[in-house]
Short mmCIF file of C-alpha atoms and ligand atoms in Angstrom, two decimals:
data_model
loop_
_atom_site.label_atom_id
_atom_site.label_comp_id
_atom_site.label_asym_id
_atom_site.label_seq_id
_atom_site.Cartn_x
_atom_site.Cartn_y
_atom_site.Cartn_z
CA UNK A 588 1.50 -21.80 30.41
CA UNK A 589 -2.04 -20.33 30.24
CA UNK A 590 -3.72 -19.78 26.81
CA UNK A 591 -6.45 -17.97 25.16
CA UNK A 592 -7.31 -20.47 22.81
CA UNK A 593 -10.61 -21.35 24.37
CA UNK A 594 -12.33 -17.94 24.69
CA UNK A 595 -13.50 -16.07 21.98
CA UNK A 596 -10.16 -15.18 20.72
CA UNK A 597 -10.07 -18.41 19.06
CA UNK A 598 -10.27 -18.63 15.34
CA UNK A 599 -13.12 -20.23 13.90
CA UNK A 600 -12.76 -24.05 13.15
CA UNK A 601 -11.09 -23.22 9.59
CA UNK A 602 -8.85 -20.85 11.25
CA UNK A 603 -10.56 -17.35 10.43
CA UNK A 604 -10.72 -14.67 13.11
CA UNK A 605 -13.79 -12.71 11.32
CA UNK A 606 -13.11 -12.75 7.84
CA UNK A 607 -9.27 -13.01 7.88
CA UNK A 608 -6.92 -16.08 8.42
CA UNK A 609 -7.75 -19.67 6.53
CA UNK A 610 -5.41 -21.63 4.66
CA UNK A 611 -4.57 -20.76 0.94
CA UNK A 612 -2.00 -23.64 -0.11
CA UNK A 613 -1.50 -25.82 -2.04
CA UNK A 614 -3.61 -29.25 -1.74
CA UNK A 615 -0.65 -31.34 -0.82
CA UNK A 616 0.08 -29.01 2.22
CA UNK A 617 -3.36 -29.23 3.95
CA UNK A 618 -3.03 -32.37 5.13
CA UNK A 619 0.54 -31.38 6.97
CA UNK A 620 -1.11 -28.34 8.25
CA UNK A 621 -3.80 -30.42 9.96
CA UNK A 622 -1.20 -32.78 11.45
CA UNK A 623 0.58 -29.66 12.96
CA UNK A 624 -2.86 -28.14 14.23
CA UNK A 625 -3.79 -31.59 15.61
CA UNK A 626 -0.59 -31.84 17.18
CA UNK A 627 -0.33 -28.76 18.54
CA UNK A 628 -3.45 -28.50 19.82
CA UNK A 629 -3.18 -32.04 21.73
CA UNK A 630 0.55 -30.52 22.94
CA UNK A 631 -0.52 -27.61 24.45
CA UNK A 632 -2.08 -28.70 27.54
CA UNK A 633 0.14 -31.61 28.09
CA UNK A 634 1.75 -31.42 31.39
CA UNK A 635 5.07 -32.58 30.16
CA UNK A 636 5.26 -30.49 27.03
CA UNK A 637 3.73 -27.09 29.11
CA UNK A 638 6.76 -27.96 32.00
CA UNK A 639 9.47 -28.51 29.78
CA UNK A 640 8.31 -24.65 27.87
CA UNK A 641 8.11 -23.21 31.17
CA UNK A 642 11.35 -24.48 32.66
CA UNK A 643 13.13 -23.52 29.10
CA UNK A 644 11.61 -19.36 29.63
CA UNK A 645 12.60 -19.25 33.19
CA UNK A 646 15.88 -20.81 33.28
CA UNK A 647 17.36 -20.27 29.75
CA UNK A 648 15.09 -17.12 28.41
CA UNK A 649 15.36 -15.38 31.66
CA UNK A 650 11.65 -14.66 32.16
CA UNK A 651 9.68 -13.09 33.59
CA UNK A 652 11.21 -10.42 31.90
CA UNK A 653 10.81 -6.90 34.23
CA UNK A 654 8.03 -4.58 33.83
CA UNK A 655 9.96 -0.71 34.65
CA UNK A 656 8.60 2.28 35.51
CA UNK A 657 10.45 5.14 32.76
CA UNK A 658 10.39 7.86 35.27
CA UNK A 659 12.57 10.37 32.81
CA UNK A 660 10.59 9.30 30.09
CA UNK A 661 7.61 10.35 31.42
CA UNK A 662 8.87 13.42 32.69
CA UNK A 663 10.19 14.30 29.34
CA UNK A 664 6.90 13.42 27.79
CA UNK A 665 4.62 15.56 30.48
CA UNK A 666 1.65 13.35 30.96
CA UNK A 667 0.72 9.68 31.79
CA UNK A 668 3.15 7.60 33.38
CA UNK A 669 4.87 5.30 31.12
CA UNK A 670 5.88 1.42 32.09
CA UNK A 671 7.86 -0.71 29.68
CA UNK A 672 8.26 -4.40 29.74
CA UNK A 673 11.41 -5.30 28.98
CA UNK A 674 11.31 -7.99 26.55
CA UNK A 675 14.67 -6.48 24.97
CA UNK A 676 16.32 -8.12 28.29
CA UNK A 677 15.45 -11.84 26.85
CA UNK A 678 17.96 -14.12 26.00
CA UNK A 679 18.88 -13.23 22.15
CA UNK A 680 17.12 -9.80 22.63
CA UNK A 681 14.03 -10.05 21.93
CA UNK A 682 10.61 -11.34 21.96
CA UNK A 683 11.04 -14.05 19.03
CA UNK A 684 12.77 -16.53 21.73
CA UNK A 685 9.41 -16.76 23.28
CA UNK A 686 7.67 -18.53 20.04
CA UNK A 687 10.79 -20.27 18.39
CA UNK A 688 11.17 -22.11 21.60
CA UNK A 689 7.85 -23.23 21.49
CA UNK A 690 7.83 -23.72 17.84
CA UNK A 691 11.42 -25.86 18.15
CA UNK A 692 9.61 -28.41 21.23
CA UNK A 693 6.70 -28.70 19.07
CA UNK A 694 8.77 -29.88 16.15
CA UNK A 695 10.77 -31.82 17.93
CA UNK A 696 7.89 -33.62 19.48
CA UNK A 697 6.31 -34.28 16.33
CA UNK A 698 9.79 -36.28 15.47
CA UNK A 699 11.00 -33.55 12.84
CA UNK A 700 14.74 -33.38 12.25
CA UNK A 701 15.00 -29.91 10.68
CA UNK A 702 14.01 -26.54 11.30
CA UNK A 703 13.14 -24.62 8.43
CA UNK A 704 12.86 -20.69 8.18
CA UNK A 705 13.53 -17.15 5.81
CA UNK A 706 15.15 -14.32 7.32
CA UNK A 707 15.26 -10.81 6.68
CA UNK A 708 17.31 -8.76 9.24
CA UNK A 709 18.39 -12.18 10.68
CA UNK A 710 16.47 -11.45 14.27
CA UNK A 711 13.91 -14.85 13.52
CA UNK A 712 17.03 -16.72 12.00
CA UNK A 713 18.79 -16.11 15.26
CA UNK A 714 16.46 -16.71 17.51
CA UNK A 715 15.58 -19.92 15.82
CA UNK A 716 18.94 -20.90 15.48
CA UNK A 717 19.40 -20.35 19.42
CA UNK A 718 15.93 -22.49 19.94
CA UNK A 719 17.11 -25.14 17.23
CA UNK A 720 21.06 -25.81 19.40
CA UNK A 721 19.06 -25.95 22.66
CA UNK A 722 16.78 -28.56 21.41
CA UNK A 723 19.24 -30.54 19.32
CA UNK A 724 17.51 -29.81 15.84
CA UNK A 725 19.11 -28.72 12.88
CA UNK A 726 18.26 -25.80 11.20
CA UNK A 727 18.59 -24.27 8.03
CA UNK A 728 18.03 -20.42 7.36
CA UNK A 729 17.19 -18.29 3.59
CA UNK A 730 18.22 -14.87 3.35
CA UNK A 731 18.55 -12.88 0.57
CA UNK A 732 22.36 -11.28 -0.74
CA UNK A 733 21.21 -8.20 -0.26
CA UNK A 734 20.12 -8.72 3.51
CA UNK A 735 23.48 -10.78 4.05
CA UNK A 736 25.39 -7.75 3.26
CA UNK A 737 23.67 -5.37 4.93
CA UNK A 738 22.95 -7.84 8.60
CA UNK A 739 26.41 -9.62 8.73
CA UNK A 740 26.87 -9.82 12.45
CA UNK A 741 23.34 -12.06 12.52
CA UNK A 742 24.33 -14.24 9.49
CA UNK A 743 27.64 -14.75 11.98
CA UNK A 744 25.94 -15.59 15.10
CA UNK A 745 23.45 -18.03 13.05
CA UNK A 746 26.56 -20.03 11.96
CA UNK A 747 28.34 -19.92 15.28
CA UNK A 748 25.27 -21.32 16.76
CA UNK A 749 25.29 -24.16 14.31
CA UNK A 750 23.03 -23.43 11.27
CA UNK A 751 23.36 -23.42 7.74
CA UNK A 752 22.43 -19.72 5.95
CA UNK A 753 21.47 -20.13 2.72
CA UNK A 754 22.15 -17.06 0.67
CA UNK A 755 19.00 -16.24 -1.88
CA UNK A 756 20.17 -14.44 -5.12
CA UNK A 757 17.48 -14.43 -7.36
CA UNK A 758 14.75 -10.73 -7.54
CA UNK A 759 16.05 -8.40 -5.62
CA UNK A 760 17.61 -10.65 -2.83
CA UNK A 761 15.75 -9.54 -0.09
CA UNK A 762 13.02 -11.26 2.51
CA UNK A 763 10.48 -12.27 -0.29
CA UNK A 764 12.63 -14.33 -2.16
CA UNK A 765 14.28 -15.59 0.98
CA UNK A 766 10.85 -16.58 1.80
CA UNK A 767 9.96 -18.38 -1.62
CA UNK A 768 13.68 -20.34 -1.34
CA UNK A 769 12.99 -21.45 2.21
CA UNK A 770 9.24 -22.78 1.08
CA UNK A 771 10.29 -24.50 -1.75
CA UNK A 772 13.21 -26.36 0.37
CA UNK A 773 10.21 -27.02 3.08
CA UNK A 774 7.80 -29.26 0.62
CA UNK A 775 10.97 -31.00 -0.85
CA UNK A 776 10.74 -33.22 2.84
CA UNK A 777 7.72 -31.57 4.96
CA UNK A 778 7.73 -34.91 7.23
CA UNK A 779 11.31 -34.63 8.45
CA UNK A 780 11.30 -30.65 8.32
CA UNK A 781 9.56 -27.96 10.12
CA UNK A 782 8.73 -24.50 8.86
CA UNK A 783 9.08 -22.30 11.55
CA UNK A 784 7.09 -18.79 11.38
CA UNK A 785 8.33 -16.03 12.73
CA UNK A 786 5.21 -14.05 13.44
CA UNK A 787 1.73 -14.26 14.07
CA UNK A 788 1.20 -14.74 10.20
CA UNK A 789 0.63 -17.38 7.58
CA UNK A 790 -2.15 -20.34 7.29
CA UNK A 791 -3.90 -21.67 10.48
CA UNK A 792 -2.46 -23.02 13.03
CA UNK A 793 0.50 -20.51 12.91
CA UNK A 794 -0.88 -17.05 13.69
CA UNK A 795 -3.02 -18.81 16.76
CA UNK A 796 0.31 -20.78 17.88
CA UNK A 797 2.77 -18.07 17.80
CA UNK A 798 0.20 -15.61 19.38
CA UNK A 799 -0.17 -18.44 22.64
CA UNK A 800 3.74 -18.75 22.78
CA UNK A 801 3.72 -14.70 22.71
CA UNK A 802 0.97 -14.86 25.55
CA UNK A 803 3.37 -15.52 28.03
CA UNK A 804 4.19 -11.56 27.84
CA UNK A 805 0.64 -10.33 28.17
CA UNK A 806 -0.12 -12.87 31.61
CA UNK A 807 3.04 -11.70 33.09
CA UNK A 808 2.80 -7.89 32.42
CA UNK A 809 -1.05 -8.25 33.85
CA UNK A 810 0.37 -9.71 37.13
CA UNK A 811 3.58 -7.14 37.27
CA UNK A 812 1.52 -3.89 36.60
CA UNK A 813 -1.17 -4.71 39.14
CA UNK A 814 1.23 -5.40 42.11
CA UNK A 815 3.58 -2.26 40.98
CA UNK A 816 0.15 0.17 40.72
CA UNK A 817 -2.27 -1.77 42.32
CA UNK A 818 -4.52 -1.40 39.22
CA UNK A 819 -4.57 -2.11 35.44
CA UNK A 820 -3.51 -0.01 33.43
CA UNK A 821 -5.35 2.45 31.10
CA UNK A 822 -2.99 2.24 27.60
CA UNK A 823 -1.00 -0.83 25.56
CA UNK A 824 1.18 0.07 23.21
CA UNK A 825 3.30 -2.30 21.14
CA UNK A 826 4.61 -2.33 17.32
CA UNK A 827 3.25 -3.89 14.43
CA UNK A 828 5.43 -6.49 12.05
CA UNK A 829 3.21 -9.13 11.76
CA UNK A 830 2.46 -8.24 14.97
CA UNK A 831 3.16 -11.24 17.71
CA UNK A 832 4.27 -9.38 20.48
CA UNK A 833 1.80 -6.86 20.32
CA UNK A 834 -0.90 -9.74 20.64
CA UNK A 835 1.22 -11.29 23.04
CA UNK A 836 0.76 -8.15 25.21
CA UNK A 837 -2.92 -7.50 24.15
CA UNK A 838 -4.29 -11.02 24.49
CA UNK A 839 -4.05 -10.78 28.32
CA UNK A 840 -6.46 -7.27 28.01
CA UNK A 841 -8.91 -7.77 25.34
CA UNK A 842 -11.78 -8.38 27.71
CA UNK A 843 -10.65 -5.38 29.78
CA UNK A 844 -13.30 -3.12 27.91
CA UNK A 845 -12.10 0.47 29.58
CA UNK A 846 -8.31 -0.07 28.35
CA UNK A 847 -7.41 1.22 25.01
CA UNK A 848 -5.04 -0.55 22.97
CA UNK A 849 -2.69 1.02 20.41
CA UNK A 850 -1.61 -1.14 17.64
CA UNK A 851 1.81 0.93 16.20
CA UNK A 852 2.72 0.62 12.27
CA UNK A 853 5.36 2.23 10.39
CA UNK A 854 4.42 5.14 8.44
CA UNK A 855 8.31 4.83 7.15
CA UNK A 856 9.03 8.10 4.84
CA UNK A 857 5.77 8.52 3.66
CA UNK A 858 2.22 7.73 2.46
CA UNK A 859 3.01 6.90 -1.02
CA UNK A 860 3.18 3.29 -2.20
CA UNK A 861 6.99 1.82 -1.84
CA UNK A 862 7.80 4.43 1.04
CA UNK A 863 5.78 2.64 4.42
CA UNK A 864 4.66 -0.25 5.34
CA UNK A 865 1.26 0.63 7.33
CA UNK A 866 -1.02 -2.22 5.91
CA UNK A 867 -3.67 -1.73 8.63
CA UNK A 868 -3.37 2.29 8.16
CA UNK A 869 -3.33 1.93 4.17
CA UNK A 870 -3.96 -1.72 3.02
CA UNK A 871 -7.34 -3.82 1.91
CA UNK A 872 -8.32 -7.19 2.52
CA UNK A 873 -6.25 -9.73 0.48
CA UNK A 874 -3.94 -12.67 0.23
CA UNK A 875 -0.36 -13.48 1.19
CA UNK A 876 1.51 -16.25 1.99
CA UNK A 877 -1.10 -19.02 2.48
CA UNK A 878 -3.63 -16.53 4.71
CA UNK A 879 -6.26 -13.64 4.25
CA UNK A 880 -5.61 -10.29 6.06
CA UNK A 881 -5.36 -6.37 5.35
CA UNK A 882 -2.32 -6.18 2.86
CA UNK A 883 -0.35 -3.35 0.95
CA UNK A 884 -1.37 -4.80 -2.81
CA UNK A 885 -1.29 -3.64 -6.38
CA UNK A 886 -4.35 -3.57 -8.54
CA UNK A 887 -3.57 -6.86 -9.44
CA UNK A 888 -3.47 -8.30 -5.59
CA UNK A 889 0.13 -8.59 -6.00
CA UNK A 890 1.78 -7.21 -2.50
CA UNK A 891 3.11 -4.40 -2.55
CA UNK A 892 7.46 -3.37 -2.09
CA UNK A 893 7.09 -1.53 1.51
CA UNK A 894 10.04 0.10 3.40
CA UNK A 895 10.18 0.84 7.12
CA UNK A 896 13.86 1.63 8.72
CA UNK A 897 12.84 -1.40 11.25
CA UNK A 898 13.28 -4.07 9.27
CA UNK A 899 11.05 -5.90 11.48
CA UNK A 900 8.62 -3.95 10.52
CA UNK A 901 8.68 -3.73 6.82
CA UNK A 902 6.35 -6.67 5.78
CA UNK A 903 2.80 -6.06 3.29
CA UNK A 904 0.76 -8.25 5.59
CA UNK A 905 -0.06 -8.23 9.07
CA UNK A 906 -1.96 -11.41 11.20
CA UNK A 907 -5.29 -12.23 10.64
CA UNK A 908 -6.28 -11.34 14.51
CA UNK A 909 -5.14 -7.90 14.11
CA UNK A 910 -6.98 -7.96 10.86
CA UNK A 911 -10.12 -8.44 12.47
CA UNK A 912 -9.32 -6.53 15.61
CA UNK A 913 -9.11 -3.60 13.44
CA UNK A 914 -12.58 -4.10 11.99
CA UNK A 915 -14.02 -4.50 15.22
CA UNK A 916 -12.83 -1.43 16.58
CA UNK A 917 -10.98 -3.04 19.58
CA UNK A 918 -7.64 -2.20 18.71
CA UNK A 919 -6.89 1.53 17.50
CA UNK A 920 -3.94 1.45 14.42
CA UNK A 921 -1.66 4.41 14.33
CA UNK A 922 1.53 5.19 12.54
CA UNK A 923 5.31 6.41 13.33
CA UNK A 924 7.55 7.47 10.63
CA UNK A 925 11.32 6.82 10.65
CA UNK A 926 12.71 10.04 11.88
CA UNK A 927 9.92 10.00 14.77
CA UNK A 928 11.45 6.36 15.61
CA UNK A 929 14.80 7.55 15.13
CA UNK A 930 14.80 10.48 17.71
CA UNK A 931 13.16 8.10 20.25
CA UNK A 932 15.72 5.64 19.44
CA UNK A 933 18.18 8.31 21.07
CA UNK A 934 15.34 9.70 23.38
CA UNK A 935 14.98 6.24 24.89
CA UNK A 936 18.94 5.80 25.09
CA UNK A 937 19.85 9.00 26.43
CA UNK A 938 16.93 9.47 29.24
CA UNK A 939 16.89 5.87 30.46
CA UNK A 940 19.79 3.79 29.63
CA UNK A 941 18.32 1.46 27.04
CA UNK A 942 18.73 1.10 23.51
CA UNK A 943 15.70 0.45 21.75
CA UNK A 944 15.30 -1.31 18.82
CA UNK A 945 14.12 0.15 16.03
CA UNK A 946 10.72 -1.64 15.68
CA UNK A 947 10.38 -1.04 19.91
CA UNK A 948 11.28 2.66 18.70
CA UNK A 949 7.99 2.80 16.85
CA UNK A 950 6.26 2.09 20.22
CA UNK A 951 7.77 4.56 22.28
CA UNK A 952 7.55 7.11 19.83
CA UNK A 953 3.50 6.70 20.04
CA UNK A 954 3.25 6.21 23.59
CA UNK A 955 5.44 9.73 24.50
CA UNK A 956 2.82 11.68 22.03
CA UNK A 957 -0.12 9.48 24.03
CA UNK A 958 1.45 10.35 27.32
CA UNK A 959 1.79 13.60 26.67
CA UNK A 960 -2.07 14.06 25.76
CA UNK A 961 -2.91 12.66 28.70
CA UNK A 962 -3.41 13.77 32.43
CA UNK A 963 -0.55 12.55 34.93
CA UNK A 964 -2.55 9.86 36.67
CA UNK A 965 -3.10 7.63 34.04
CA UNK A 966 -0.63 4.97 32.74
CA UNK A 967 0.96 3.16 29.35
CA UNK A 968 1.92 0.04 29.58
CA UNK A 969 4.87 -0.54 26.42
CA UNK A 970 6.14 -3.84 25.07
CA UNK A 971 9.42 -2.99 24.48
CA UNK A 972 9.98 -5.86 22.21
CA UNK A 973 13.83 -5.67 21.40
CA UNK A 974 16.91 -3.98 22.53
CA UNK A 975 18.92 -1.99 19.62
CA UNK A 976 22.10 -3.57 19.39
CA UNK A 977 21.81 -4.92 16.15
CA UNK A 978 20.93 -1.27 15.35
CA UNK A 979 24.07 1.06 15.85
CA UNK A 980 25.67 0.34 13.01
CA UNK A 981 23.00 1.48 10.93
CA UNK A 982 22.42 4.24 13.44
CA UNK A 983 26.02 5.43 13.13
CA UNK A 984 26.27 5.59 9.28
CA UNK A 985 23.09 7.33 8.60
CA UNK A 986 22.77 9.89 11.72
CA UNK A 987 26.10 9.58 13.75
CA UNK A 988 27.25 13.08 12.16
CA UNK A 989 23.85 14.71 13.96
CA UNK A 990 23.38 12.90 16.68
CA UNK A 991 26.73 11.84 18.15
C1 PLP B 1601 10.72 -8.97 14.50
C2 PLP B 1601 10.59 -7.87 15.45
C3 PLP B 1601 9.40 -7.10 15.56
C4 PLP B 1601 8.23 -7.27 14.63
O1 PLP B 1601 7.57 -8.50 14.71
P1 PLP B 1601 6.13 -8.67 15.37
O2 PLP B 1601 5.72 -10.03 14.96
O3 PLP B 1601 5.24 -7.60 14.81
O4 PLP B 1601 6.30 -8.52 16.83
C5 PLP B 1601 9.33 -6.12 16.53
N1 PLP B 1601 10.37 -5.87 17.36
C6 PLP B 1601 11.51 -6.57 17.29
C7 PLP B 1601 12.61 -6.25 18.24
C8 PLP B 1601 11.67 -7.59 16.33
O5 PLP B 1601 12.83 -8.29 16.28
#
């Protein structure tokens, strides 16, 4: 496994990218977040611990995962030619196997027993729950009522696959008390438990960690597009959560000064505060779980309720990299509402066989309106980071009368 971590896309030695990142805890958790960085940062470039990883994507993840050429896509769209990478074909379904795997051997190397993480549609709890079985660690997983209801086949799968789901009653039940619940468990043993991020988010080391175990995408796709084309190509485009596999895609391209790179955030139904949940589009610098970054925030720096139809998507903060790679101009932010993600949802389906899901939606729904503005020799390169199963449900209820 290659990482970036030594050119300038490191953060600074108190884990700031520019102005954003740090570590806002609580005293008695700096010293445990030091022992992670330490260990981490000793791990990463041990032969042993960089095999194991390796042998773990290829074997059990399925990687690489394929980079496609959407030929009736780009038809349809009338302009560049569009390329996806299929991260949606990964074991579990998505991208998040690619840093819970590496966050689950890390823990397990630093002699932790348990895994410890919130969920919100259950897509991190899953995956981690996957990692945790494979790696012999037990794992415990907060989710708010409200969530349970509304994602039961995940909070299914997590128990087959061994771990305990905690249900989270108290506010409104959803991923922000989950995550308060799941922290509070974390400091009552942080020696023998792990807290396991689920994005490119939260006090150094995490949002430099995940982003390296979401590298693997970017170093791949690099390889894949240039012996498909013969060249690099001219576009990324990827969806913004927190935003780990978009820098897993970007990483590999950053120093590729003629490639622009779209950032995608969810413009949800609408620019008013409660309806979207663009924070690099709409948000200001500010703080959120234990880090500084752009952030949808009430006068009083309180974050903001946000609402995407992606659950993935729907979070107030965003990682301190694409914080600063917003300020420095290198990454260009743009926004997708729902419906737009919901007819490429079908539009993806219907011209090419795969189900998107909803997040990836977001993606494609940019890159068609790129492609389109563009002349036919240039190229998009996608990270398609999910495939939509865990989305029909939702899809049926609210459109199946229109669209099926
Ligand atoms: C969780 C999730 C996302 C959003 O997370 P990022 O950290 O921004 O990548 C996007 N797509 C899918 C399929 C997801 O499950």
């Amino acid at each position: 496994m290659q990482t970036a971590t030594e050119t300038k896309q490191s953060p600074d030695e108190r884990g700031y990218f520019g102005e954003y990142g740090g570590v806002f805890v609580p005293p008695c958790l700096e010293d445990i977040l030091l022992k992670i960085k330490e260990s981490y940062l000793k791990l990463k470039d041990d032969p042993d611990f960089r095999k194991e990883l390796r042998s773990l994507y290829t074997h059990y993840v399925g990687r690489p995962s394929p980079v496609y050429y959407a030929s009736n896509l780009t038809e349809e769209a009338g302009g560049a030619a569009i390329y996806l990478k299929r991260e949606d074909l990964n074991h579990t379904g998505a991208h998040k196997i690619n840093h819970c795997l590496g966050e689950a051997l890390l823990a397990k190397r630093m002699g932790k027993k348990r895994l410890i993480a919130e969920t919100g549609a259950g897509q991190h709890g899953v995956a981690l729950a996957t990692a945790a079985a494979i790696t012999k660690l037990k794992c415990s997983v907060y989710m708010g009522t409200v969530d349970m209801k509304k994602e039961h086949p995940n909070v299914t799968r997590m128990k087959i696959l061994g771990a305990e789901v905690i249900p989270v009653s108290e506010g409104l039940g959803t991923l922000k008390e989950a995550v308060d619940a799941a922290f509070a468990a974390y400091m009552e043993d942080p020696v023998n438990q792990f807290y396991a991020i689920g994005s490119v988010v939260g006090p150094d080391p995490f949002p430099m960690m995940v982003r390296d175990f979401q590298q693997t995408v970017g170093i791949e796709a690099r390889e894949q597009f240039l012996k498909l084309t013969g060249k690099l190509p001219d576009n990324l485009v990827a969806c913004i959560g927190g935003g780990s596999n978009a820098i897993g895609l970007f990483s590999a391209f950053l120093d590729e000064p003629e490639i622009d790179i779209y950032g995608v955030e969810p413009a949800g139904i609408g620019f008013k505060n409660g309806q979207h949940a663009a924070t690099l589009t709409m948000g200001s610098p500010g703080i959120i779980h234990g880090f500084r970054c752009y952030l949808l925030q009430d006068e009083n720096g309180e974050p903001s309720p946000v609402h995407s139809i992606a659950s993935g998507l729907d979070y107030p903060g965003v990682g301190p990299q694409h914080s600063y790679l917003k300020d420095t101009g290198r990454v260009q932010y743009r926004t997708i509402n729902d419906a737009e993600a919901v007819e490429s949802f079908f539009s993806l389906s219907r011209l090419e066989g795969i189900i998107p899901a909803l997040e990836s939606a977001h993606a494609v729904a940019f890159a068609v309106k790129l492609a389109g503005s563009l002349e036919r020799d240039k190229t998009i390169l996608l990270n398609l980071s999910g495939r939509g199963d865990k989305d029909i449900d939702y899809i049926v209820e609210n459109f199946g009368k229109e669209m099926l």
